[in-house]
XYZ file of C-alpha atoms in Angstrom:
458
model
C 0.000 0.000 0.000
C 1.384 3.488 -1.200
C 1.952 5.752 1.948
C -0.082 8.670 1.464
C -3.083 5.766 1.320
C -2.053 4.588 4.739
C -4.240 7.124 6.371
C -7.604 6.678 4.754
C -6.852 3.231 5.110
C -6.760 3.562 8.834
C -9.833 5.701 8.698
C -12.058 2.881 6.475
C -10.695 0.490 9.078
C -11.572 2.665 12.176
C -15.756 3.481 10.527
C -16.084 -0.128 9.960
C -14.807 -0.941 13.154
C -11.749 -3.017 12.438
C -9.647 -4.291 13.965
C -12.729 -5.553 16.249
C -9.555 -6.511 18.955
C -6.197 -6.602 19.307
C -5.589 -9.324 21.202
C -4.237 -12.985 20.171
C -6.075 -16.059 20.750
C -4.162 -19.654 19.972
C -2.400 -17.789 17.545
C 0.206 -16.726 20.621
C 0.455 -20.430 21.731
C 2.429 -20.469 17.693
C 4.949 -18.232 18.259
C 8.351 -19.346 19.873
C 7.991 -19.628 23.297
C 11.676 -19.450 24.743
C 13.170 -21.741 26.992
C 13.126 -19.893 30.064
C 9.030 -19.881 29.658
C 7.925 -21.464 33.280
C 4.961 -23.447 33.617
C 2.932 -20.611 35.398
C 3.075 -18.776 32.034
C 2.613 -20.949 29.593
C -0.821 -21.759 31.743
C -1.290 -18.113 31.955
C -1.053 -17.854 28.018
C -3.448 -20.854 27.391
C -5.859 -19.619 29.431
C -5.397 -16.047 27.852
C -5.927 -17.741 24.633
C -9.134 -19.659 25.703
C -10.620 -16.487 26.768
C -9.622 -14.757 23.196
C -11.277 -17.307 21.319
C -14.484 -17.292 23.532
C -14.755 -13.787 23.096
C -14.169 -13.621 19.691
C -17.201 -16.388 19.233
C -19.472 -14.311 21.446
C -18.825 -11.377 19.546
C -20.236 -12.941 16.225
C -23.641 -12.714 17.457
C -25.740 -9.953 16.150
C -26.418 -7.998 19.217
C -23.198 -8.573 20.580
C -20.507 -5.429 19.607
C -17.378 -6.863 21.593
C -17.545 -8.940 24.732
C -14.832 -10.082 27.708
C -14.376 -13.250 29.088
C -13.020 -14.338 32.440
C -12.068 -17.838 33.891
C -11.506 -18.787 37.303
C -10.017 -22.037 36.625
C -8.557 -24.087 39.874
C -5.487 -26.150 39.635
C -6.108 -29.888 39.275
C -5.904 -31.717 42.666
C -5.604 -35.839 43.400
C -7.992 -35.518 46.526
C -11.591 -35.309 45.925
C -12.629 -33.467 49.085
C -10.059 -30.022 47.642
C -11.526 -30.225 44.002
C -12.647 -26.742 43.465
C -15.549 -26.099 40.763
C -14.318 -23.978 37.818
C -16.092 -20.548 36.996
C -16.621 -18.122 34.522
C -18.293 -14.448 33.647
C -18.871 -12.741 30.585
C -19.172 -9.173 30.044
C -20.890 -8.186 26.870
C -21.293 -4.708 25.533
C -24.291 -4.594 23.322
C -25.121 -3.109 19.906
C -26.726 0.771 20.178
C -30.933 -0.796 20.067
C -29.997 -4.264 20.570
C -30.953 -6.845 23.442
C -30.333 -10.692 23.689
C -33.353 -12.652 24.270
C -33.364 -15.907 27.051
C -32.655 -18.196 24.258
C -29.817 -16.479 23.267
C -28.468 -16.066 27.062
C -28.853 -19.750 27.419
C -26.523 -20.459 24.337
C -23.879 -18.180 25.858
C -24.161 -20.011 28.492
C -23.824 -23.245 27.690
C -21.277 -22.533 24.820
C -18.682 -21.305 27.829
C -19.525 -24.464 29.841
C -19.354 -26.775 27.179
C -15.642 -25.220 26.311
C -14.351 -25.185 29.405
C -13.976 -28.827 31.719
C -15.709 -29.769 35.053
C -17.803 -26.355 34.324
C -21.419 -26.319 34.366
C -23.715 -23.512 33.218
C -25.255 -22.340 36.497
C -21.271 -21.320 37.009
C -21.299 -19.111 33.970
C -22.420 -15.498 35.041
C -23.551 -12.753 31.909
C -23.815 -9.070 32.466
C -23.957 -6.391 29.757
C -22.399 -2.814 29.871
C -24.643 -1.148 32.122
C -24.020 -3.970 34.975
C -27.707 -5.812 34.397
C -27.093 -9.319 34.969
C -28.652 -11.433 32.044
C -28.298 -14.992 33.142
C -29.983 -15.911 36.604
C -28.157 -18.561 38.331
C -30.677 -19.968 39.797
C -33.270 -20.878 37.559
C -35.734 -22.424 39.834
C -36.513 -19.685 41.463
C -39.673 -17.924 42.644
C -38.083 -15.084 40.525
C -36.964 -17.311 37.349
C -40.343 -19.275 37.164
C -42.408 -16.274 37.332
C -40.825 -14.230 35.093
C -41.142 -17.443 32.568
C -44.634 -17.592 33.210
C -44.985 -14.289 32.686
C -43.176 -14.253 29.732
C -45.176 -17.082 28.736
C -48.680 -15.828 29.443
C -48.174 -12.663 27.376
C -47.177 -14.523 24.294
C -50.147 -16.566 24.791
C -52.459 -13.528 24.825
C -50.028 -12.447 21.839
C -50.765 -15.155 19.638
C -54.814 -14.770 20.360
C -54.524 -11.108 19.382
C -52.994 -11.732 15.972
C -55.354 -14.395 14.804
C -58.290 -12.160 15.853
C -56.606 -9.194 13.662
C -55.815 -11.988 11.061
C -59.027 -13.119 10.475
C -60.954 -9.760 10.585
C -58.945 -7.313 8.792
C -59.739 -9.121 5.326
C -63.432 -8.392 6.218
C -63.357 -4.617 7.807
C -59.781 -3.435 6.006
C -56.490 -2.605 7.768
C -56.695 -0.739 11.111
C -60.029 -0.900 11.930
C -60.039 -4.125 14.751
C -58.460 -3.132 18.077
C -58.814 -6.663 19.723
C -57.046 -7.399 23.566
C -57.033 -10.714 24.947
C -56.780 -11.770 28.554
C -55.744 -15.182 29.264
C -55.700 -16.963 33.182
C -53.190 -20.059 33.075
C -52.901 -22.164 35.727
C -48.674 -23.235 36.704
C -49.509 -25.536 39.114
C -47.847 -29.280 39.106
C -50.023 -31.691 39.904
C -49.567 -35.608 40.228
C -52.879 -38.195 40.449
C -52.187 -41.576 41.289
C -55.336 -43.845 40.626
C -56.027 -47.441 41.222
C -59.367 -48.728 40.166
C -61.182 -51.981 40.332
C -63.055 -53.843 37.608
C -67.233 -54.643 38.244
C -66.580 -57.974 35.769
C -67.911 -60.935 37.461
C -65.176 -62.506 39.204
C -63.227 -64.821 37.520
C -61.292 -68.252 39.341
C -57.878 -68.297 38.432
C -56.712 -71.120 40.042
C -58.581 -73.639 43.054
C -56.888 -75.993 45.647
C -58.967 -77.980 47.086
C -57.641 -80.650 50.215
C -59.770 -83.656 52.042
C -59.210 -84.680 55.490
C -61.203 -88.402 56.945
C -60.869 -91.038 59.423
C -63.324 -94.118 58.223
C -64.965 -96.103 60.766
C -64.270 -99.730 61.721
C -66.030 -103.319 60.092
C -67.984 -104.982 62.780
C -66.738 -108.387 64.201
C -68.828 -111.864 65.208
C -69.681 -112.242 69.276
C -67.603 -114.635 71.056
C -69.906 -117.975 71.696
C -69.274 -121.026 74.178
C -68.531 -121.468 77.886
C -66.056 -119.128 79.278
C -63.049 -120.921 80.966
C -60.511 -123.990 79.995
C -63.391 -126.088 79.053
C -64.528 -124.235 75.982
C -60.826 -124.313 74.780
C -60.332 -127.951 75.565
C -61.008 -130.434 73.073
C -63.707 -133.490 73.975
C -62.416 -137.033 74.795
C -63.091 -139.998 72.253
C -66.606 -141.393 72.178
C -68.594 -138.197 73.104
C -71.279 -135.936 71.253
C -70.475 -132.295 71.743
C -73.260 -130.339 73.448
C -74.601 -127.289 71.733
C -75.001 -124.559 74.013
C -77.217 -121.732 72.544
C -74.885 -118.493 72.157
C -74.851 -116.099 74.545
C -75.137 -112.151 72.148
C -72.434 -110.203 73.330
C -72.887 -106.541 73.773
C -71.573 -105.072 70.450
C -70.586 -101.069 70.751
C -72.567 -98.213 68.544
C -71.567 -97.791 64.436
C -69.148 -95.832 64.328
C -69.032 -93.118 60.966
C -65.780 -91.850 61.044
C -64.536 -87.579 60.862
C -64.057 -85.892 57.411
C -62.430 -82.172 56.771
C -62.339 -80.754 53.126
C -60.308 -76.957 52.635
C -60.765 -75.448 49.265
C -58.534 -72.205 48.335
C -59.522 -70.141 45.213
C -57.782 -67.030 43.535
C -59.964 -64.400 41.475
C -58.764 -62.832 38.505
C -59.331 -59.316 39.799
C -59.852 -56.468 36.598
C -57.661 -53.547 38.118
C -56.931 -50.416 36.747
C -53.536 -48.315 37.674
C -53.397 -44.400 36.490
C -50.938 -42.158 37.026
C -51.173 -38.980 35.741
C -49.344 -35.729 35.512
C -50.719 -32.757 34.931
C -48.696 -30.072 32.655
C -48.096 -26.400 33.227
C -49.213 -23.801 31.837
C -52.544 -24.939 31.440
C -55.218 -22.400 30.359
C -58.041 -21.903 32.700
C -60.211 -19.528 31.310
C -59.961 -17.163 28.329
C -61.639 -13.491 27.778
C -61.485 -11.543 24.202
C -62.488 -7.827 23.755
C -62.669 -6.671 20.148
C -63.772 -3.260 18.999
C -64.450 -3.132 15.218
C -64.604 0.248 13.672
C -67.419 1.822 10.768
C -67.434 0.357 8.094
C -66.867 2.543 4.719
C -70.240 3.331 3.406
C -71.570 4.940 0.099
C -70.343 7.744 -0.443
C -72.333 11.086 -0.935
C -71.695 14.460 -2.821
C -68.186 13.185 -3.593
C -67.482 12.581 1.027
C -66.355 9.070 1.968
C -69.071 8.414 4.725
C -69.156 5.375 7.062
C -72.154 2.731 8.566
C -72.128 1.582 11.574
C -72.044 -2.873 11.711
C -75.730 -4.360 12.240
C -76.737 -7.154 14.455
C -75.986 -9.790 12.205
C -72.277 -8.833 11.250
C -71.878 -8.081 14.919
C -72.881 -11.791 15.462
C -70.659 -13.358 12.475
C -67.622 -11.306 14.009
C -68.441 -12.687 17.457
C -68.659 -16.482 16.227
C -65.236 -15.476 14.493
C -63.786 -14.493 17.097
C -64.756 -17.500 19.135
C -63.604 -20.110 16.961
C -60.215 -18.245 16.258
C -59.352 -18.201 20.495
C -60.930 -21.860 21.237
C -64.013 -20.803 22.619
C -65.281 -23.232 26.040
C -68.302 -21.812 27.808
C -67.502 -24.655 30.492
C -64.296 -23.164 31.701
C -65.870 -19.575 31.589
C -64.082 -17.939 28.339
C -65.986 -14.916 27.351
C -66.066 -12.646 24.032
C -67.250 -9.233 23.714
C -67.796 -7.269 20.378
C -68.424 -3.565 19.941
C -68.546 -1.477 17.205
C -68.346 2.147 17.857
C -66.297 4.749 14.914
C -62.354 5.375 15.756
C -61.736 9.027 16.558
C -58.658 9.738 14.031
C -55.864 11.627 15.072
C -56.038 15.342 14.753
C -54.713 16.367 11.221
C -52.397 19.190 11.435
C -52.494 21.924 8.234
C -50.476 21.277 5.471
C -47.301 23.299 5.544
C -45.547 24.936 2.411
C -43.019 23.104 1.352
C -39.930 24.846 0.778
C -39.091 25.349 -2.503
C -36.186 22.827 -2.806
C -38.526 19.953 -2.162
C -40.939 20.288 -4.258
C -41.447 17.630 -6.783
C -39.770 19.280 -10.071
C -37.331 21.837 -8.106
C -34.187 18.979 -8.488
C -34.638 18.933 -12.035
C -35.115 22.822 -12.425
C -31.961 23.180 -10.660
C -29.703 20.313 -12.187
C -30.661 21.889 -15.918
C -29.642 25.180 -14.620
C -26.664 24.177 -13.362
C -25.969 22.576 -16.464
C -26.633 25.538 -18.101
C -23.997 27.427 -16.990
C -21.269 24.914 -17.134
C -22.113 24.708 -20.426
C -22.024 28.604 -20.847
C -19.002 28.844 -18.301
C -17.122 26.385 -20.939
C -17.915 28.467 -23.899
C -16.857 31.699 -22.250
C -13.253 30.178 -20.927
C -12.220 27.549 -23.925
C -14.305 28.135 -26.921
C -14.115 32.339 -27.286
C -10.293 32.846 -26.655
C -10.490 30.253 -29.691
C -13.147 31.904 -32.003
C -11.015 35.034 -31.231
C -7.591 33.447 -32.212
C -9.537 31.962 -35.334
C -11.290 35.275 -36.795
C -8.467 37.702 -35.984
C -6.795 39.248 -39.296
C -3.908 37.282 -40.797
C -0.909 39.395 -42.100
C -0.668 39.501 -45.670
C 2.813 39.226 -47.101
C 3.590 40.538 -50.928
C 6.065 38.897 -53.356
C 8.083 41.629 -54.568
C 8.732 41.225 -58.350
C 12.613 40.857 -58.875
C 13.494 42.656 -61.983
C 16.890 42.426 -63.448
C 16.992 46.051 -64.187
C 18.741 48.114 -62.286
C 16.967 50.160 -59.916
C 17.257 54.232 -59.955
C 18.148 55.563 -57.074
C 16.220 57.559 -54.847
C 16.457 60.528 -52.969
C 16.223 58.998 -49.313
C 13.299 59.971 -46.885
C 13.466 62.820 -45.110
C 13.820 61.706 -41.451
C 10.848 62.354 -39.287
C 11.027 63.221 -36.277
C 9.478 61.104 -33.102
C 8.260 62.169 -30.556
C 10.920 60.343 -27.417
C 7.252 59.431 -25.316
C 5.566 57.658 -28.013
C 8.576 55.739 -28.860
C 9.237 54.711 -25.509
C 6.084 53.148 -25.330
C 5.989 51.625 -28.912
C 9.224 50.370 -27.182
C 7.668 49.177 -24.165
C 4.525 47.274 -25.953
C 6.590 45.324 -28.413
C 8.885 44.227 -25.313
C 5.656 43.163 -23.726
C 3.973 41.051 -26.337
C 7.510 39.376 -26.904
C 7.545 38.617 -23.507
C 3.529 37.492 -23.509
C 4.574 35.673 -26.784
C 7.494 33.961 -25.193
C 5.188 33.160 -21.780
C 2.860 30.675 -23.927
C 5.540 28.990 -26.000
C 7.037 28.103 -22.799
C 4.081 27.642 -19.960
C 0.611 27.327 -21.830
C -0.962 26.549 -18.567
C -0.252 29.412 -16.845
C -1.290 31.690 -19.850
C -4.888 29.752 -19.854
C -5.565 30.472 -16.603
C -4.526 34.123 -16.385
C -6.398 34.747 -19.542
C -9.298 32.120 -17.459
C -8.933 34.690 -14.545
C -8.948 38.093 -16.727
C -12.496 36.674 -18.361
C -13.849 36.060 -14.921
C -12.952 39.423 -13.617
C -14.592 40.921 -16.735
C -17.588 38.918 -16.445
């Protein structure tokens, strides 16, 4: 680059707001290090250059103009119980206009933690330039969770307001709904755990049953004969046994025996387990106000006039309006429509407009202006021109020479001059040698005295 460019260089560089920074990221780790670098700085540099590079990827994003970043990192440590947690903060300075929404806090945030080891997000602190912290480090709460539902609610009653305006502008014209929505959400968490029991008939799954008896005893003859030895003795030879008619014992009562029978049955029981969690942010109830403006009538001795809506368009907006916000007369939602004219705002008088904007005063002036260039180019190049063209040429005669010889003549008588007008004969023909000399050597200084001499005489 030539030197005298150097400096509007620098100032194209400074408008567009390069260089951004001066600092080095990895690019310092490159250079030669030197061998009396101790390990204290070489940790110093890489953590220099960590923080570089994260602040040069923060600054990419659109709201951001230039941003800091600062790392508490702790030195490594074998015991468990000493292991410190690593921090960071970031300090952003903001486009003039500009704000970063949640979303784009979050992605800060978790960009730093996911760059940097052992770090976790609720670690990572943002604040802008005017000291307003933008990351809350605590996200649950009471503070975080209702500004979200807040935040939340709004864009609910948000998104009800533009389909209202949506679907009615197309049928009234541009910027004649005013509609305002007011939506009740409930945040609460709620859990239900629910057990419930079929009314099938019951069904046997499976049956044991188990018997239990003693059975009684068979009965047994009576014992005949004569009690004693005799009975058991047998008779001698010869004789005829007697028969002795049996004496009937006394036999005990029949006996039947005892008999237990268990029986164990399982059901098939139809159960029913629910659990159910109920989600936040749910809406409870819903309430729509719409005011619809005249509509443009006929008009009347050349006037735009306007009508005001009838009962049946008033009814058609109202069924509109329902079906656009989820209308549900069990929860409680209600719509109301009015029509009633918009008062305008007041109209101030028209004001004269100067005479350089008005619609053909550009043109007026860029033809006059073009005028006189054109006049101012004719007056400085073209006439000195024209006059050098037209002015009288000397005319030289060829004398005749005749081989005769001449007769000699009686000279002139000399005349006397006057010693003033010679002197200035003198003068003048030193003068227009001198002009004549002047625009054989510098033309460009001739043009622009005779350039000045027109302008003074014009």
């Amino acid at each position: 680059m030539p030197q005298e460019q150097l400096g509007q260089a620098k100032l194209a560089l400074a408008a567009a707001g390069l260089p951004a920074s001066q600092d080095k990221g990895f690019e310092m780790m490159q250079g030669d290090q030197g061998f009396g670098t101790s390990q204290f700085v070489e940790n110093a540099r890489y953590q220099h250059a960590l923080e570089t590079e994260l602040a040069r990827t923060i600054g990419q994003l659109r709201p951001v103009r230039e941003a800091r970043v600062h790392l508490a990192l702790p030195k490594p440590s074998a015991f468990t119980r000493q292991k410190q947690p690593a921090s960071a903060s970031v300090v952003l300075q903001m486009q003039a206009g500009s704000a970063l929404e949640a979303g784009q806090v979050d992605a800060i945030l978790h960009l730093v933690a996911s760059s940097i080891p052992d770090l976790a997000p609720d670690r990572v602190t943002v604040v802008d330039q005017f000291g307003r912290m933008l990351s809350n480090p605590d996200p649950d709460s009471e503070a975080a969770r209702g500004a979200k539902q807040f935040d939340q609610q709004r864009r609910q009653e948000a998104v009800y307001v533009q389909r209202i305006q949506a679907l009615l502008e197309p049928m009234t014209g541009p910027g004649r709904v005013s509609a305002q929505v007011s939506v009740d959400m409930d945040f609460s968490q709620t859990e239900e755990a629910r057990e419930i029991y079929g009314q099938d008939p019951a069904r046997v799954r499976s049956e044991q049953i188990s018997e239990n008896g003693r059975l009684a005893a068979a009965p047994t003859a009576a014992a005949q004969g004569v009690p004693g030895s005799a009975s058991n003795t047998p008779d001698p030879a010869g004789t005829t046994p007697v028969s002795v008619p049996a004496a009937t014992a006394a036999t005990p009562a029949a006996d039947g025996g005892a008999t237990s029978r268990t029986a164990v049955r399982n059901y098939e029981l139809d159960r029913t387990l629910t659990h159910t969690r109920q989600a936040t942010g749910r809406i409870r109830r819903v309430t729509a106000a719409v005011l619809v403006d005249n509509l443009p009538g006929a008009a009347s001795s050349g006037k735009p006039t306007t009508r005001a809506l009838n009962a049946g368009e008033l009814a058609r907006i109202q069924t509109l309006v329902q079906q656009a916000i989820g209308f549900d007369a069990a929860r409680g939602d209600a719509v109301s429509v009015v029509n009633a004219p918009f008062a305008g705002a007041p109209q101030a008088e028209p004001q004269a407009a100067p005479l350089w904007e008005k619609p053909g005063a550009r043109d007026l002036l860029r033809t006059v202006l073009g005028g006189l260039a054109v006049l101012l180019v004719i007056w400085v190049v073209l006439r000195p021109a024209f006059r050098q063209l037209l002015a009288p040429k000397p005319h030289y005669t060829v004398a005749t020479v005749v081989d005769e010889p001449m007769p000699l003549q009686a000279p002139e008588p000399t005349r006397t001059r006057d010693p003033e007008a010679a002197r200035k004969a003198a003068s003048f023909e030193e003068k227009l040698d001198v002009a004549r000399t002047a625009v054989n050597t510098d033309p460009k200084r001739v043009a622009q005295v005779v350039r000045d001499l027109v302008e003074s005489d014009g």
